[in-house]
Short mmCIF file of C-alpha atoms and ligand atoms in Angstrom, two decimals:
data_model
loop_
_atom_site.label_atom_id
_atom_site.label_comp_id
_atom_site.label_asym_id
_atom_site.label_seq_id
_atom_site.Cartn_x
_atom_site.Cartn_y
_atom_site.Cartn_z
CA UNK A 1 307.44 -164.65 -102.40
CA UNK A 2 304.16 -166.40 -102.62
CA UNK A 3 302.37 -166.42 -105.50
CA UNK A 4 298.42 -165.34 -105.58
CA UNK A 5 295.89 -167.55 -104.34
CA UNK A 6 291.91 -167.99 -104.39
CA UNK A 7 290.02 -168.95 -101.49
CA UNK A 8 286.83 -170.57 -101.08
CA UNK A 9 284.67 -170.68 -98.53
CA UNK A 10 282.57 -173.54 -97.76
CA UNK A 11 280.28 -172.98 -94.60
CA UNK A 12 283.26 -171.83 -91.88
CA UNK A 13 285.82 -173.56 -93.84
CA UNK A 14 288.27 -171.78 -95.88
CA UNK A 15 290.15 -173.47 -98.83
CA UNK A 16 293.33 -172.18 -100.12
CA UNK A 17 294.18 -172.67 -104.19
CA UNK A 18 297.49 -171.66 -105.72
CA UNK A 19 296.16 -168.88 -109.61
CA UNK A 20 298.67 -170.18 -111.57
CA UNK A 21 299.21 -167.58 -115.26
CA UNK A 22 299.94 -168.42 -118.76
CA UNK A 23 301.53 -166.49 -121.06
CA UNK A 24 298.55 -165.58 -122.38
CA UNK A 25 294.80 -165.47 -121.44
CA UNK A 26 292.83 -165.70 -118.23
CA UNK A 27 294.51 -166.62 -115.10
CA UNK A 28 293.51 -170.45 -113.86
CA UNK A 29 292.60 -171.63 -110.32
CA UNK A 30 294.20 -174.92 -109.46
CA UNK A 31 291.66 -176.94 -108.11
CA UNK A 32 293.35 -180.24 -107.90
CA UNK A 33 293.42 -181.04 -104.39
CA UNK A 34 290.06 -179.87 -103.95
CA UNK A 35 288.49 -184.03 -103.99
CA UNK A 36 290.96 -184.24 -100.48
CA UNK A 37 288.23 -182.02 -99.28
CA UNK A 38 285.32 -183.80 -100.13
CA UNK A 39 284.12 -181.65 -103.19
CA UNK A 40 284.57 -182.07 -106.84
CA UNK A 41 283.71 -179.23 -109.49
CA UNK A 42 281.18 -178.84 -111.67
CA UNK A 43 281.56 -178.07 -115.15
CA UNK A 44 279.65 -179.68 -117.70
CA UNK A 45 280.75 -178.83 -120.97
CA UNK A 46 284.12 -177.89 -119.78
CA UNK A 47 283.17 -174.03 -119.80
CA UNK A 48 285.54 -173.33 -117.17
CA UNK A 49 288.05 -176.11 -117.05
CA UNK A 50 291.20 -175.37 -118.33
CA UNK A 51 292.29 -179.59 -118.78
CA UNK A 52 296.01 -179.46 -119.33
CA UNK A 53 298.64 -177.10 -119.80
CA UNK A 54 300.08 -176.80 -123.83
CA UNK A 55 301.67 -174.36 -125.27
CA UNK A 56 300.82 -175.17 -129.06
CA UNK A 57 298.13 -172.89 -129.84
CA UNK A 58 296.37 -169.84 -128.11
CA UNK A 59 292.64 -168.37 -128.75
CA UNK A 60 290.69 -165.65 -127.49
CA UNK A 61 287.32 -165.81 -128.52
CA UNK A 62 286.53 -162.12 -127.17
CA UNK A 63 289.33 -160.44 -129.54
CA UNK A 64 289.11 -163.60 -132.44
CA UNK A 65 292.62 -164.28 -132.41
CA UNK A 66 294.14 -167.74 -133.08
CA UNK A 67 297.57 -168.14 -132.74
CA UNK A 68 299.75 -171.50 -133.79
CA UNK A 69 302.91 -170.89 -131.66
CA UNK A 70 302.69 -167.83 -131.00
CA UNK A 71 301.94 -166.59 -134.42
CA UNK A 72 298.64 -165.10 -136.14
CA UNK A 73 296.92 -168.06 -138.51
CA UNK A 74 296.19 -164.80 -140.77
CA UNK A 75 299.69 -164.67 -141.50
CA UNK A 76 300.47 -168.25 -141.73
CA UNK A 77 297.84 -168.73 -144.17
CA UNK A 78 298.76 -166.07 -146.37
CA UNK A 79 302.71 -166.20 -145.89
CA UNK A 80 303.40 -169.82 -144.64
CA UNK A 81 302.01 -172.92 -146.38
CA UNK A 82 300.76 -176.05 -144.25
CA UNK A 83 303.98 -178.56 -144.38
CA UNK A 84 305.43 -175.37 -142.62
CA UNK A 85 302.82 -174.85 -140.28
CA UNK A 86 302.96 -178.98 -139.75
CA UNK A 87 306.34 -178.40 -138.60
CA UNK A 88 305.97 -175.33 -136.78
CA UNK A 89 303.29 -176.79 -134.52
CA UNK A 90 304.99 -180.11 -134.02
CA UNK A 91 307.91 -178.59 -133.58
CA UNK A 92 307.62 -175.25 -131.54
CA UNK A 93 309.33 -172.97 -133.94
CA UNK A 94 309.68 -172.25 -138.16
CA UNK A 95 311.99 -174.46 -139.42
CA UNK A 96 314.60 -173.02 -141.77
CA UNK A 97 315.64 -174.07 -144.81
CA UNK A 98 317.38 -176.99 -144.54
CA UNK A 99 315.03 -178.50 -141.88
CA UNK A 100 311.91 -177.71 -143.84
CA UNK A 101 313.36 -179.34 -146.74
CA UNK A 102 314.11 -182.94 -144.77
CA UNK A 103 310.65 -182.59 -142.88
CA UNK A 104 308.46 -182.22 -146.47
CA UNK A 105 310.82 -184.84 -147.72
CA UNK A 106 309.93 -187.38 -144.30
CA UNK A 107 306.42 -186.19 -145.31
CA UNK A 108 306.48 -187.45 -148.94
CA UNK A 109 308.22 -191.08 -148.46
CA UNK A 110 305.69 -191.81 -145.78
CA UNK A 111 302.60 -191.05 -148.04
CA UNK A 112 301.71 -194.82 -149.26
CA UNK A 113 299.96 -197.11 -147.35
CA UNK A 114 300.70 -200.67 -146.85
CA UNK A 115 298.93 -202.53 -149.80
CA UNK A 116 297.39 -205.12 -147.46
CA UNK A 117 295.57 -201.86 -146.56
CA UNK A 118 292.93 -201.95 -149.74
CA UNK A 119 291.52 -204.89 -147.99
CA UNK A 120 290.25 -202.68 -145.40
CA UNK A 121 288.23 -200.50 -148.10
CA UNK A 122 286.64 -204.11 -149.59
CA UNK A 123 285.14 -204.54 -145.90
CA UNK A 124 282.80 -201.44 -146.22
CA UNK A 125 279.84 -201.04 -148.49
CA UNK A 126 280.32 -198.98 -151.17
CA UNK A 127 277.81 -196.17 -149.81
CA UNK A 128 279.29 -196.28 -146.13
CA UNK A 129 280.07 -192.57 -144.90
CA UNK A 130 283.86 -191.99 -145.60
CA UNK A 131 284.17 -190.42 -141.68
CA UNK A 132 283.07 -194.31 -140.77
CA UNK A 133 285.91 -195.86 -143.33
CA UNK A 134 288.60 -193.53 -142.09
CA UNK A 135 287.76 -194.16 -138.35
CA UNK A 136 288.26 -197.64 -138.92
CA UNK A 137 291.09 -197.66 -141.06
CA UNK A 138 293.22 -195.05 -139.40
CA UNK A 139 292.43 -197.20 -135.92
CA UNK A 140 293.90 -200.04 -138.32
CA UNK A 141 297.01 -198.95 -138.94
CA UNK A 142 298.20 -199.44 -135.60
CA UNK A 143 297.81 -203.51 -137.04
CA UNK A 144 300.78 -202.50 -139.94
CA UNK A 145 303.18 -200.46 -138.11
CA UNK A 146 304.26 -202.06 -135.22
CA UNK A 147 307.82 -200.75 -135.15
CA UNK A 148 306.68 -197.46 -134.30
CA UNK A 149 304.41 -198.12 -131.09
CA UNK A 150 306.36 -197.23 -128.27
CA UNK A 151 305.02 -194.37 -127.23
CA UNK A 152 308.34 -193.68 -124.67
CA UNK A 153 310.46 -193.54 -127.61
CA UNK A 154 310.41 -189.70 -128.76
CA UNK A 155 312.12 -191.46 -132.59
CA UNK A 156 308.96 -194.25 -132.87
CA UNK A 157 306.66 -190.57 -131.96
CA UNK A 158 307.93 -188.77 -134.24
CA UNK A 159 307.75 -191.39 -137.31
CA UNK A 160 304.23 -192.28 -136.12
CA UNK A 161 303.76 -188.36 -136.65
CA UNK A 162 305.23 -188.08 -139.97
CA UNK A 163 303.14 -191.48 -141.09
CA UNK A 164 300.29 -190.03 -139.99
CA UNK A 165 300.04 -186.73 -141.69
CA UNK A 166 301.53 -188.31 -145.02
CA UNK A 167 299.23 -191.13 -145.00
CA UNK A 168 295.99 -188.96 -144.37
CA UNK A 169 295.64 -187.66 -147.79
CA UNK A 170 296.22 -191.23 -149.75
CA UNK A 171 293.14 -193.06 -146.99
CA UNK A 172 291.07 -189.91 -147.37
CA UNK A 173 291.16 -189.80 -151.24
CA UNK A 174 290.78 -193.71 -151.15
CA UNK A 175 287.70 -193.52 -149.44
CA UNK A 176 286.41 -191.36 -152.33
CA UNK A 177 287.75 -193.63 -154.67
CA UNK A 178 286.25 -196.83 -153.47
CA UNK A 179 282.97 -194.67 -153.05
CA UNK A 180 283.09 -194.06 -157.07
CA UNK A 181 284.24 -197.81 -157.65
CA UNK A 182 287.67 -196.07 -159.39
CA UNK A 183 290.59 -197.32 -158.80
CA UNK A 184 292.95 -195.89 -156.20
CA UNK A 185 295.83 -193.49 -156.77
CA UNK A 186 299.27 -193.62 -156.23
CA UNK A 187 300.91 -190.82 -154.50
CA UNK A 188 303.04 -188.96 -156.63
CA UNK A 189 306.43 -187.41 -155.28
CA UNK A 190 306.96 -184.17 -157.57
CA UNK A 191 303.45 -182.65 -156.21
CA UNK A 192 303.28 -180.59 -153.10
CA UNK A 193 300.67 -182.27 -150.13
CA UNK A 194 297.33 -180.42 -151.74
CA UNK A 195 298.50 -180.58 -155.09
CA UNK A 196 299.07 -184.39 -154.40
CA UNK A 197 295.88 -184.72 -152.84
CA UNK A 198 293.97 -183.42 -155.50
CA UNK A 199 295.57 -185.55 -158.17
CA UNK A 200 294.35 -188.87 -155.84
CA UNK A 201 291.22 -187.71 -155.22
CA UNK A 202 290.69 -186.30 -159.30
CA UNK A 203 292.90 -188.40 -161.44
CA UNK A 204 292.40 -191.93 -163.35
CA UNK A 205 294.99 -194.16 -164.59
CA UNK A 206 294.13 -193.19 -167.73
CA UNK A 207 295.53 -189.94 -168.26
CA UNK A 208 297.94 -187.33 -166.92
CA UNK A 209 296.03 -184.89 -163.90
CA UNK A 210 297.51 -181.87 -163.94
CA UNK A 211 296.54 -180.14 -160.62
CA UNK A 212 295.05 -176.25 -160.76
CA UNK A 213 297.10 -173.99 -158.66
CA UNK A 214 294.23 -171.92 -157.69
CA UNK A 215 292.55 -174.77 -156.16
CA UNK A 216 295.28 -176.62 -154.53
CA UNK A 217 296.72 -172.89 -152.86
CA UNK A 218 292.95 -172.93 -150.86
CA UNK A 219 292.93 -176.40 -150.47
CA UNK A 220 296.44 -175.73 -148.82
CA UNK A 221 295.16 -172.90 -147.25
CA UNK A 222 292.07 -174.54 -145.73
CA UNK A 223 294.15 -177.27 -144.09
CA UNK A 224 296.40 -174.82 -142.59
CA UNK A 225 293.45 -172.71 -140.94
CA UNK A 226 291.78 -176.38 -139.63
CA UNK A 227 295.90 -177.61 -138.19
CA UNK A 228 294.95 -176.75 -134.89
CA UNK A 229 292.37 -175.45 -132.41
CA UNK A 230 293.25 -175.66 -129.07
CA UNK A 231 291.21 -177.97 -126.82
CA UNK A 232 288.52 -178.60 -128.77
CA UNK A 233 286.08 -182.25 -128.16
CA UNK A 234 287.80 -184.07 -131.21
CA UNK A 235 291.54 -182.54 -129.18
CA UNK A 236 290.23 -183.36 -125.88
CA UNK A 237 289.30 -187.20 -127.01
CA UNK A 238 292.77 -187.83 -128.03
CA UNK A 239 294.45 -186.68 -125.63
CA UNK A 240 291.86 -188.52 -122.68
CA UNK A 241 292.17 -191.36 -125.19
CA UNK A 242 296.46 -190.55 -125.52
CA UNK A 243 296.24 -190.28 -121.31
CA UNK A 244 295.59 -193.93 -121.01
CA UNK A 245 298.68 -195.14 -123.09
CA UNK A 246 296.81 -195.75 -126.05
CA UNK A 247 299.20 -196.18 -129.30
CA UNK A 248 298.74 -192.97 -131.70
CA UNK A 249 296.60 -194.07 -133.85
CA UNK A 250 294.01 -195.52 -131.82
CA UNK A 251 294.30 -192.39 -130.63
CA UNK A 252 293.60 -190.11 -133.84
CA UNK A 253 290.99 -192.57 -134.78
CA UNK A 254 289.02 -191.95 -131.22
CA UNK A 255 289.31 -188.18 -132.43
CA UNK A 256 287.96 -188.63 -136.04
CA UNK A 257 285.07 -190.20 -134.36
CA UNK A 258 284.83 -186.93 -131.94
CA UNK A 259 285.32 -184.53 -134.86
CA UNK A 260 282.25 -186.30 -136.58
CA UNK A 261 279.29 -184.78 -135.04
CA UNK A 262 277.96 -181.64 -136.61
CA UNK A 263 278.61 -179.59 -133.77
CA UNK A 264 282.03 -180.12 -134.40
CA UNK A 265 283.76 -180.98 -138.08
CA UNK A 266 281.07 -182.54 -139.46
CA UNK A 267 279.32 -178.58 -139.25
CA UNK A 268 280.64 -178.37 -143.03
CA UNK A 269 278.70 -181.06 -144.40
CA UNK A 270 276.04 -179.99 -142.38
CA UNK A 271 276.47 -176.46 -143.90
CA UNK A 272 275.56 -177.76 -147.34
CA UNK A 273 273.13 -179.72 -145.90
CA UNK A 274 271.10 -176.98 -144.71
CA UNK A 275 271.37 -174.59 -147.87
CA UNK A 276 269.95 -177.60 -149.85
CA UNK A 277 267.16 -177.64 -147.73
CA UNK A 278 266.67 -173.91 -147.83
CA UNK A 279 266.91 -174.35 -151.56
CA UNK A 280 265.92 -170.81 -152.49
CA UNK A 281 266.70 -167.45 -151.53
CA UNK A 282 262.99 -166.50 -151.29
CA UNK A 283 263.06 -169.28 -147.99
CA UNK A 284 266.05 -167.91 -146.22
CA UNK A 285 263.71 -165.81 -143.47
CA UNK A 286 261.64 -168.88 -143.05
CA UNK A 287 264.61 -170.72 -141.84
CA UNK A 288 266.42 -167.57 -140.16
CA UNK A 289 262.58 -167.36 -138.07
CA UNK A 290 263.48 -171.37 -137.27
CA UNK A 291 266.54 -171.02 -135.72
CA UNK A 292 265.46 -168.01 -133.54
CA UNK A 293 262.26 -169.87 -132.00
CA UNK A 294 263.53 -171.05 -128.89
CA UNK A 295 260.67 -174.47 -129.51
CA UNK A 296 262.43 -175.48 -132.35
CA UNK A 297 265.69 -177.33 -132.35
CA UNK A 298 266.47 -176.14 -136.08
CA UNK A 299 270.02 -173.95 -135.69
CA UNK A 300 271.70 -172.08 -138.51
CA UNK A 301 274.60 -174.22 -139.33
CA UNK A 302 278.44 -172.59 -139.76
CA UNK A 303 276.78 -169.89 -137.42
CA UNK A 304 278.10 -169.33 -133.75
CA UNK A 305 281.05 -170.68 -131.87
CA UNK A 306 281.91 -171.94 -128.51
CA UNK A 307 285.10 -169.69 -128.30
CA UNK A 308 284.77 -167.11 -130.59
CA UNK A 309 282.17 -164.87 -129.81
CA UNK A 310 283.79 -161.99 -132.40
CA UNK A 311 284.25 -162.84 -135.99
CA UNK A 312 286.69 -166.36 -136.12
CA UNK A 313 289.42 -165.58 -137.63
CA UNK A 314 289.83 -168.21 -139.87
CA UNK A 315 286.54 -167.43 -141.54
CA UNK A 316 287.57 -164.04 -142.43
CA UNK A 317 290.80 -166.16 -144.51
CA UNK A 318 288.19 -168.92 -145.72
CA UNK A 319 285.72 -166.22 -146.69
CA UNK A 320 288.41 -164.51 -149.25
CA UNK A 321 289.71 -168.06 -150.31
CA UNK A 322 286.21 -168.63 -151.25
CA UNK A 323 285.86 -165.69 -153.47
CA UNK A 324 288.78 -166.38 -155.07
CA UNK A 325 287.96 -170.20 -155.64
CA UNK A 326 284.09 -169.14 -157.08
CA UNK A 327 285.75 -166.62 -159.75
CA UNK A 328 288.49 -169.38 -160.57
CA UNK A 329 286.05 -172.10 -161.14
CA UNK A 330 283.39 -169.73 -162.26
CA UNK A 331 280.99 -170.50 -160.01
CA UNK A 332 279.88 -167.30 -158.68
CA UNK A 333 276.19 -167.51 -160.41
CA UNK A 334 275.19 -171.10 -158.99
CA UNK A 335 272.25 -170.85 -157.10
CA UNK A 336 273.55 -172.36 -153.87
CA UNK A 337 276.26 -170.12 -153.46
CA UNK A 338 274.30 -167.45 -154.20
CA UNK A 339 272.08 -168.51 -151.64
CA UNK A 340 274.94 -169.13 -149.28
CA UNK A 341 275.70 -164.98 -149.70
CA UNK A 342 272.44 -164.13 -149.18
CA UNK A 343 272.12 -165.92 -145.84
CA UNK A 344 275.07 -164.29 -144.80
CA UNK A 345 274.44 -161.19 -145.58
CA UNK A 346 270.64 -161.36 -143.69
CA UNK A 347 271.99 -162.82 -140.71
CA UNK A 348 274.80 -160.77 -139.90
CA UNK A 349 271.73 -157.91 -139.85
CA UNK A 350 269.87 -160.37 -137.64
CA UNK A 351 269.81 -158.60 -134.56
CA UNK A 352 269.08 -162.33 -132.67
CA UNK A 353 272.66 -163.12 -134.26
CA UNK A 354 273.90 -160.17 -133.70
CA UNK A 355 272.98 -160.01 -129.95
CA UNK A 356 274.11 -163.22 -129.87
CA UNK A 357 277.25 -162.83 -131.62
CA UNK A 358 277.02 -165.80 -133.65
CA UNK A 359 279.01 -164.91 -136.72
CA UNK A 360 279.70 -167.28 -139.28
CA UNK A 361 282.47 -169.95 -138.78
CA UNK A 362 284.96 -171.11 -140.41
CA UNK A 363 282.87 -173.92 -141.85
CA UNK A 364 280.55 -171.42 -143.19
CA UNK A 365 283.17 -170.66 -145.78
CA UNK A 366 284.60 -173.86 -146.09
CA UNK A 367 282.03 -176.02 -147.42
CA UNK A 368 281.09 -174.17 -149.70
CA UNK A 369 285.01 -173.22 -151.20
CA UNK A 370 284.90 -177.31 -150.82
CA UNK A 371 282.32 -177.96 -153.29
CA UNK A 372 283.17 -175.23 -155.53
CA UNK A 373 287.02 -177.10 -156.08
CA UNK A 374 284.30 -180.57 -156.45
CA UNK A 375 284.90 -182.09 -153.14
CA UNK A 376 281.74 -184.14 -152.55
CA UNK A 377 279.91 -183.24 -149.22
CA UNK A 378 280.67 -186.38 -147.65
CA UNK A 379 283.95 -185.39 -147.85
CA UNK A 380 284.38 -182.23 -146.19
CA UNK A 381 284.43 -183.74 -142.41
CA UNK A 382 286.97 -186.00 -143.79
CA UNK A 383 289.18 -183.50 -144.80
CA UNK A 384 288.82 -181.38 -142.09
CA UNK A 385 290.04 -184.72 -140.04
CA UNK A 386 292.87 -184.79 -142.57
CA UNK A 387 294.18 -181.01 -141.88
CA UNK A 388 293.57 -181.68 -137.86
CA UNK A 389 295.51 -184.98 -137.74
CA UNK A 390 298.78 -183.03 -137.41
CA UNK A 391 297.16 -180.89 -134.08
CA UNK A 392 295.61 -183.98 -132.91
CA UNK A 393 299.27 -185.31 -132.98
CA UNK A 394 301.21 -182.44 -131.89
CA UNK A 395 299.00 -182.33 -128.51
CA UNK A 396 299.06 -185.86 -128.29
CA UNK A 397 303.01 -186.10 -128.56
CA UNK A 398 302.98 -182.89 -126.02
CA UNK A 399 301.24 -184.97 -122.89
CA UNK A 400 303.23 -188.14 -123.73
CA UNK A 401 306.77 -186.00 -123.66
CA UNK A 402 305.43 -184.08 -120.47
CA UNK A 403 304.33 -185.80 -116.71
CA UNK A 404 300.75 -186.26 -117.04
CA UNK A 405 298.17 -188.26 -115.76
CA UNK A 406 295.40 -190.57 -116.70
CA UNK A 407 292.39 -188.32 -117.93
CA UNK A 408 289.43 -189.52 -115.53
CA UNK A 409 286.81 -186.91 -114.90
CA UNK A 410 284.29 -187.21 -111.76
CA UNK A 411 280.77 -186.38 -111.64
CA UNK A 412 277.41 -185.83 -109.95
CA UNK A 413 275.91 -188.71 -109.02
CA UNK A 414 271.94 -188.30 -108.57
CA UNK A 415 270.75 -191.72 -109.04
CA UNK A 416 268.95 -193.95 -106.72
CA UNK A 417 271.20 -194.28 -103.61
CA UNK A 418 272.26 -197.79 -102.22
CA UNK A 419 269.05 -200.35 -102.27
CA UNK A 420 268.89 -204.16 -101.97
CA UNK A 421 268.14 -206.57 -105.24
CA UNK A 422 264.66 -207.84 -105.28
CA UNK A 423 264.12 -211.03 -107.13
CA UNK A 424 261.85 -211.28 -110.60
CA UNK A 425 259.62 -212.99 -108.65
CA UNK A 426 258.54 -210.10 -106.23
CA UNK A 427 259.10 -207.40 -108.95
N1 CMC B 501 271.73 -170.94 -134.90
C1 CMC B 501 270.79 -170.44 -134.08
N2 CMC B 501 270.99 -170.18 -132.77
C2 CMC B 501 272.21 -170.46 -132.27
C3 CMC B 501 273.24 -171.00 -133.06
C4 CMC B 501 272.97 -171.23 -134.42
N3 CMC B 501 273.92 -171.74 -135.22
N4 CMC B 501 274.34 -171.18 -132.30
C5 CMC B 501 274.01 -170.79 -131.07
N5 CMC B 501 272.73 -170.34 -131.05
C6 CMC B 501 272.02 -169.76 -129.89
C7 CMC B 501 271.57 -170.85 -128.93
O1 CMC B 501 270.28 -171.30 -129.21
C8 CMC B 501 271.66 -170.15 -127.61
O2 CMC B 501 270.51 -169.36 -127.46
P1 CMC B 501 269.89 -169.10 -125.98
O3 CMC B 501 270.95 -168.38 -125.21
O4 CMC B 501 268.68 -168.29 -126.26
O5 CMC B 501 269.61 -170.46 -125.42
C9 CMC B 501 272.85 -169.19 -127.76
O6 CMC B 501 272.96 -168.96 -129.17
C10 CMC B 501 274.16 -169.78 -127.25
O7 CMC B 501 274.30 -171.08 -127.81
P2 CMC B 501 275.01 -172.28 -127.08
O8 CMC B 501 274.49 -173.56 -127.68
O9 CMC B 501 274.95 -172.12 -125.60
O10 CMC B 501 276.48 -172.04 -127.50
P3 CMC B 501 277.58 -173.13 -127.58
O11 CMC B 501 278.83 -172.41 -127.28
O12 CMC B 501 277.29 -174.34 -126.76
O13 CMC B 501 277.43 -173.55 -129.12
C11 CMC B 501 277.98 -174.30 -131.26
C12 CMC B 501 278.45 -173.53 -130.05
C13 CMC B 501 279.10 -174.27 -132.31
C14 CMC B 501 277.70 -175.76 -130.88
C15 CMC B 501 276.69 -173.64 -131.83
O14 CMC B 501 276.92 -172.28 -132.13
C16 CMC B 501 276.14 -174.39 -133.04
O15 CMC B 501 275.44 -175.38 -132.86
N6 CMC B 501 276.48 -173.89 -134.28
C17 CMC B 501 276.11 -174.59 -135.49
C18 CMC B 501 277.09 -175.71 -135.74
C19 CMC B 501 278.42 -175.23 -136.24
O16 CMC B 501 278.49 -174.42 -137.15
N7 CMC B 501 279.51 -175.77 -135.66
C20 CMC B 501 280.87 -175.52 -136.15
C21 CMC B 501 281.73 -174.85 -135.20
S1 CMC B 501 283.25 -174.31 -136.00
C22 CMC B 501 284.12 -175.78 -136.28
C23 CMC B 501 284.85 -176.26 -135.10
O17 CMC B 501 285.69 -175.52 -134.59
O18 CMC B 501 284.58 -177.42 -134.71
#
């Protein structure tokens, strides 16, 4: 029987598309052989353009659901923990107990980094951004680990995957580290992957660091909610980057640049940011009357989402993670979280936000439970690259396992048309 089609009509002509369904979500219009015709699309910003096919992780912004393989993130970040979800996204399904075991044990002997890597660090002044350090020294490591560059070879993808997510923890803590001027961190075995990170980031040679559980369970937690979101700019870069047979890291270090920008990861920096500026409770309509004047390019930051237009899902996780982090570290009276409820609280009354349905993100919540465990800001966007390396790579190992061709958008051209060079002379 023949499936449904769309037609489009184009003066008298009539062109035929196959509406190809998911599992989930709207039905998709297969334009592909539309350029045979003489017509591209149009689509800036990608509103409309479903790029691939996956079938890691599902969203609908309408309803605020995010699901990692089929399964809600709500319950994966209160039930599951985020070597788990690692697995379960890279994988396709939970792993049981055996397999889980041998995947967080893969995890932990990959977690140093070649010592001719510290060089790297000396390169960089000591007050360069650590998003710029970790885009050049994840890009770097396809200099140490040549054995595992074949992209064809599904056993040098999978190692590169393991390196990766066991190695972004030890560069992101040394990029505090050599911020500071103290000396780097070993990993440490016995500690789980956030308890492991905090004790790189935290401890000194000098004495033992004996991570708090509170604060490595949301640290956890927060990775788990940032593992994966679909096609996103920073997922879209590596796999266009991944599409041109790239190695894998090149690849993840094209998307740490992508996931920079503070319309993107760097949105939990810029959430901090923005409450400095605020600085009292007293300004909060000031800014709130900024962000709704159309002249003024001021915009609330951790407000509004390009897929969610209902609550995001993670946030309502992040938002009781960051309760529970404030009373732990007993930070509930400083003034800038304080402030950070307050904004909250008069913007989700807003009726511009609420018309608008801009609810606080994820990174709302975030960047503040970040600086409450005393991540500094310049970290946040690093860490948020840390918990996304292991989408970046599941995606990325997707197209490369799957036929798939090189990423190459078209456009619409409305420069000059064709004209003849006229020499400096007669200019
Ligand atoms: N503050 C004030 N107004 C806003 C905001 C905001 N944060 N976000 C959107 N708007 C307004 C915008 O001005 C526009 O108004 P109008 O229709 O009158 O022109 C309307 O809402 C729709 O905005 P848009 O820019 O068309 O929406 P978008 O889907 O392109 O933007 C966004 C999504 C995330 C870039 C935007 O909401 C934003 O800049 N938010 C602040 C940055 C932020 O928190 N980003 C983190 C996203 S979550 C992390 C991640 O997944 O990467």
């Amino acid at each position: 029987m023949a499936g449904k089609k769309a037609k489009l009509i184009i003066d008298d002509k009539t062109i035929e598309f196959d509406v190809l369904a998911g599992t989930l979500g709207p039905e998709v219009i297969d334009v592909g052989s539309l350029f045979k015709e003489g017509y591209f699309t149009y689509d800036p910003g990608f509103n409309s353009t479903a790029a691939c096919e996956s079938k890691i992780t599902y969203i609908d912004g309408d309803k605020g659901i995010l699901l990692y393989r089929g399964y809600p993130i709500q319950q994966l970040a209160s039930q599951s923990n985020f070597l788990e979800v690692c697995y379960l996204l890279l994988n396709g399904e939970l792993p049981n107990k055996e397999h889980y075991e041998a995947f967080c044990s893969h995890i932990t002997h990959h977690t140093m980094v070649h010592e001719q890597i510290r060089s790297f660090f000396n390169g960089f002044r000591r007050d360069a951004h650590p998003m710029a350090i970790m885009v050049g020294v994840v890009g770097a490591l396809s200099a140490f680990y040549h054995d595992t560059l074949d992209i064809k070879n599904p056993e040098h993808r999978k190692i590169s995957a393991f390196r990766l997510i066991a190695k972004m923890p030890t560069i992101a803590a040394m990029c505090y580290k050599y911020s500071i001027g103290q000396p780097f961190m070993q990993p440490q075995n016995h500690l789980s992957y956030a308890e492991n990170f905090l004790q790189m980031m935290f401890g000194t040679p000098c004495e033992e660091f004996k991570p708090n559980p509170i604060l490595a369970r949301a640290l956890d937690r927060i990775f788990t909610l940032h593992a994966d979101h679909e096609q996103n700019a920073s997922t879209s870069t590596v796999r266009l980057a991944g599409s041109t047979g790239a190695n894998p890291f090149a690849c993840i270090s094209a998307g740490i640049g992508a996931l920079w920008g503070p319309a993107h990861g760097g949105a939990n920096e810029a959430v901090l940011n923005m409450l400095h500026e605020i600085g009292d409770v007293a300004n909060i309509q000031k800014y709130i009357e900024r962000a709704k004047d159309p002249n003024d390019n001021f915009r609330l930051m951790g407000f509004g989402h390009r897929v969610y237009k209902n609550y995001d899902p993670r946030a309502k996780v992040m938002r009781e993670t960051c309760h529970e982090v404030l009373e732990a570290v007993g930070a509930h009276n400083d003034p800038i979280f304080k402030l950070a409820m307050e904004l909250e609280k008069i913007a989700l009354q807003d009726p511009y936000f609420v018309e608008k349905k801009l609810y606080p993100n994820v990174d709302f919540y975030s960047g503040i439970t970040l600086r409450a465990i005393g991540i500094p800001t310049n970290m946040f966007t690093v860490i948020f690259a840390l918990a996304r390396t292991v989408g970046w790579v599941a995606q990325w190992n997707e197209m490369i396992s799957n036929p798939y061709r090189l990423g190459r958008p078209r456009q619409l051209y409305t420069g000059p048309k064709e004209r003849d060079y006229v020499g400096i002379e007669k200019r």
